[in-house]
Structures are given as C-alpha cells and as structure tokens.
C-alpha cells in the first residue's frame, strides 16, 4: 500500500475532518499516531466498563445499547445527507456497518466467557494478519512478528485453558476487526466528515437491536443500564471510531494495523484499574514487545514520509 505525501495528507485531513467544526484542528494536532493511541485508550476502558455492565443487560444487550446510543449521537451531531451517493457508496457503508456490528457482537460474546486481556490478545491477531498482508515493505514483517510474539506472550504463551467457544468468538472478532480497518478507510474516502461513520453505525444498530431486545428485554429500559450503556457507547464507539477514521486518512492500513497491537497492553491496564486484574512480569515483558513493535512501525512510516518529501 502506498503512502500519500505530506502535502496531500494535510490537504485531505483539512478538507475531510471527522469531527464537528472546531474539533478537527485539536484532533489533528495529536497527529495520526496520537489519534490511534487516544482511540485505543478510550475503547479499552469502555470495554472494561462494558464487562461491569454485562450482569445487568447481558452481552447482546450491551452491544445493542452501545450501537444504538452511538448511532443516535453521531446522527444528531453529523446530520449526514443521504442523497447524492452511488450504489457503491451505499454498499461500502452497509458493509462497514455490518463489520462494526459483527466485531462488537463477537467480542462481547468473547469477554462474557474469557478474561478481557486474553480476549483482546486473540482479537488483535486480525489486524496483525492484515498488517502482514497489506504491507509492501519487508521491515514491516519484522515489526508485525515482534508484535505477534508479544501478543502470544501476553496470553501466557498459550490459550489452552481458555473456554474454546470464547476463544473462537475472539478470533472471529479479530477477523471482523481487520475488515473494519479496510472498510473504515474506504468509507472515509467516500463520505465527507463523519457522515459515513454515522450512517454505518445506524446500520449496525438496526441489525443488532432485535438481538439485544431478545436477550435483555425490559432491562434495557432501566435508567442505570441506559446511563452505563451510553458511557460505553461514547468511550467504545463514538470517540474511538471517529479518531480512527481520521487517522486512517493519514496512515496506511498496514501501519495502523500494527499500532493496533497496543490494544492488549491498554486492555491489561484497563483490567488492572477497573477489574482488579493484576499484571505479571511476563505480561509486562509482552507489553514492552508490542510497544517496541509499534514504535518501530511508526519510525518506519515517518522515515518513509520524510524520504518522499525530500
């Protein structure tokens, strides 16, 4: 995958922001790497909060609340237009919505059965596989391999003791995550601002709401459940997806996917702070490996951009 030059990247970022007026400049000052990291922190702490919410609404109920609240917020803020798009544009946004619904549904089924850290560790294998497939530079294979080693180390060197159904759900979520990366980038190119994201979120919410109602029923109407679900939606959907959509306009999918290897480390931190899941020395070493891999990927990308400018 080729990388746009600095001038083109700046022009695209300026003319296709994914946030309300006044916000793009603040978000843009973080840089694409900062956007990805901020999104990762938000989504993993939102995931930890979702684990606490599951006893009240169930896994499917939490996903339904998350997608529905996020869709309402994004539609109100973005007020996307629905005319003037081609069939291909609508096909892209529908597939994007399906991937978001599938990714969320499979992941929450996983964390309902296995701990948060191992679930994210297995899930991140999807973006790592995408990194290897999409990359056209041999050095990126090294960073992906290093990150993959850290991911497995974070899982304790193996996943034999995990519930096999939960592990399968996590792997499925990883495959959907890889598809999410691809279609998030495509949606960002076809729709202005965050219009495509808002429409895709609405698609995902419509698909998942019947499943959530079937599992949770009237529990979804409890004020406390709604409030916690709204917090999960903002932390896990609205903020991170908007930041990632903006970042994908300025980073190639291969580099973005390797940065996603930081997710297990962030999830472990969130689990420690919110779920009393302590880190072992092995997990700390694993975090160091994935951080090193991500830093290497970023340095490679920055170096390539400087070479193109000069």
mmCIF file of C-alpha atoms in Angstrom, residues 44 47-48 51 107 110-111 113-125 150-156 158-159 162 170 177 261-272 275 277-279 283 286-287:
data_model
loop_
_atom_site.group_PDB
_atom_site.id
_atom_site.type_symbol
_atom_site.label_atom_id
_atom_site.label_comp_id
_atom_site.label_asym_id
_atom_site.label_seq_id
_atom_site.Cartn_x
_atom_site.Cartn_y
_atom_site.Cartn_z
ATOM 1 C CA UNK A 44 -10.383 -0.451 26.098
ATOM 2 C CA UNK A 47 -14.650 -2.368 27.190
ATOM 3 C CA UNK A 48 -13.787 -2.758 30.863
ATOM 4 C CA UNK A 51 -17.767 -6.063 31.409
ATOM 5 C CA UNK A 107 -16.054 -9.513 21.043
ATOM 6 C CA UNK A 110 -15.871 -13.484 23.996
ATOM 7 C CA UNK A 111 -15.392 -11.320 27.099
ATOM 8 C CA UNK A 113 -16.638 -16.165 28.563
ATOM 9 C CA UNK A 114 -12.909 -15.334 28.906
ATOM 10 C CA UNK A 115 -10.932 -12.514 30.618
ATOM 11 C CA UNK A 116 -10.553 -9.153 28.905
ATOM 12 C CA UNK A 117 -6.784 -9.374 28.344
ATOM 13 C CA UNK A 118 -6.713 -12.744 26.542
ATOM 14 C CA UNK A 119 -9.812 -11.781 24.543
ATOM 15 C CA UNK A 120 -8.153 -8.645 23.181
ATOM 16 C CA UNK A 121 -4.929 -10.587 22.689
ATOM 17 C CA UNK A 122 -6.684 -13.059 20.405
ATOM 18 C CA UNK A 123 -8.722 -10.331 18.717
ATOM 19 C CA UNK A 124 -5.658 -8.311 17.744
ATOM 20 C CA UNK A 125 -4.381 -11.203 15.625
ATOM 21 C CA UNK A 150 4.325 -10.039 22.440
ATOM 22 C CA UNK A 151 0.665 -10.813 21.858
ATOM 23 C CA UNK A 152 1.188 -14.513 22.466
ATOM 24 C CA UNK A 153 3.399 -13.801 25.463
ATOM 25 C CA UNK A 154 0.659 -11.591 26.893
ATOM 26 C CA UNK A 155 -1.624 -14.582 26.598
ATOM 27 C CA UNK A 156 0.754 -16.624 28.763
ATOM 28 C CA UNK A 158 -0.834 -20.324 25.012
ATOM 29 C CA UNK A 159 -4.620 -20.327 25.303
ATOM 30 C CA UNK A 162 -9.488 -20.738 27.887
ATOM 31 C CA UNK A 170 -12.414 -13.538 20.000
ATOM 32 C CA UNK A 177 -11.643 -6.005 13.111
ATOM 33 C CA UNK A 261 -1.051 -4.378 18.661
ATOM 34 C CA UNK A 262 -1.034 -1.904 21.561
ATOM 35 C CA UNK A 263 -4.627 -2.864 22.350
ATOM 36 C CA UNK A 264 -3.754 -5.861 24.607
ATOM 37 C CA UNK A 265 -1.439 -3.653 26.663
ATOM 38 C CA UNK A 266 -4.122 -0.996 27.024
ATOM 39 C CA UNK A 267 -6.711 -3.661 27.844
ATOM 40 C CA UNK A 268 -4.432 -5.114 30.541
ATOM 41 C CA UNK A 269 -4.087 -1.650 32.078
ATOM 42 C CA UNK A 270 -7.835 -1.082 31.978
ATOM 43 C CA UNK A 271 -8.417 -4.511 33.512
ATOM 44 C CA UNK A 272 -5.967 -3.706 36.305
ATOM 45 C CA UNK A 275 -11.432 -5.037 37.117
ATOM 46 C CA UNK A 277 -6.674 -7.872 37.123
ATOM 47 C CA UNK A 278 -3.010 -7.614 38.152
ATOM 48 C CA UNK A 279 -0.142 -7.706 35.629
ATOM 49 C CA UNK A 283 2.680 -9.673 30.805
ATOM 50 C CA UNK A 286 4.797 -8.724 26.493
ATOM 51 C CA UNK A 287 3.715 -5.095 26.753
#
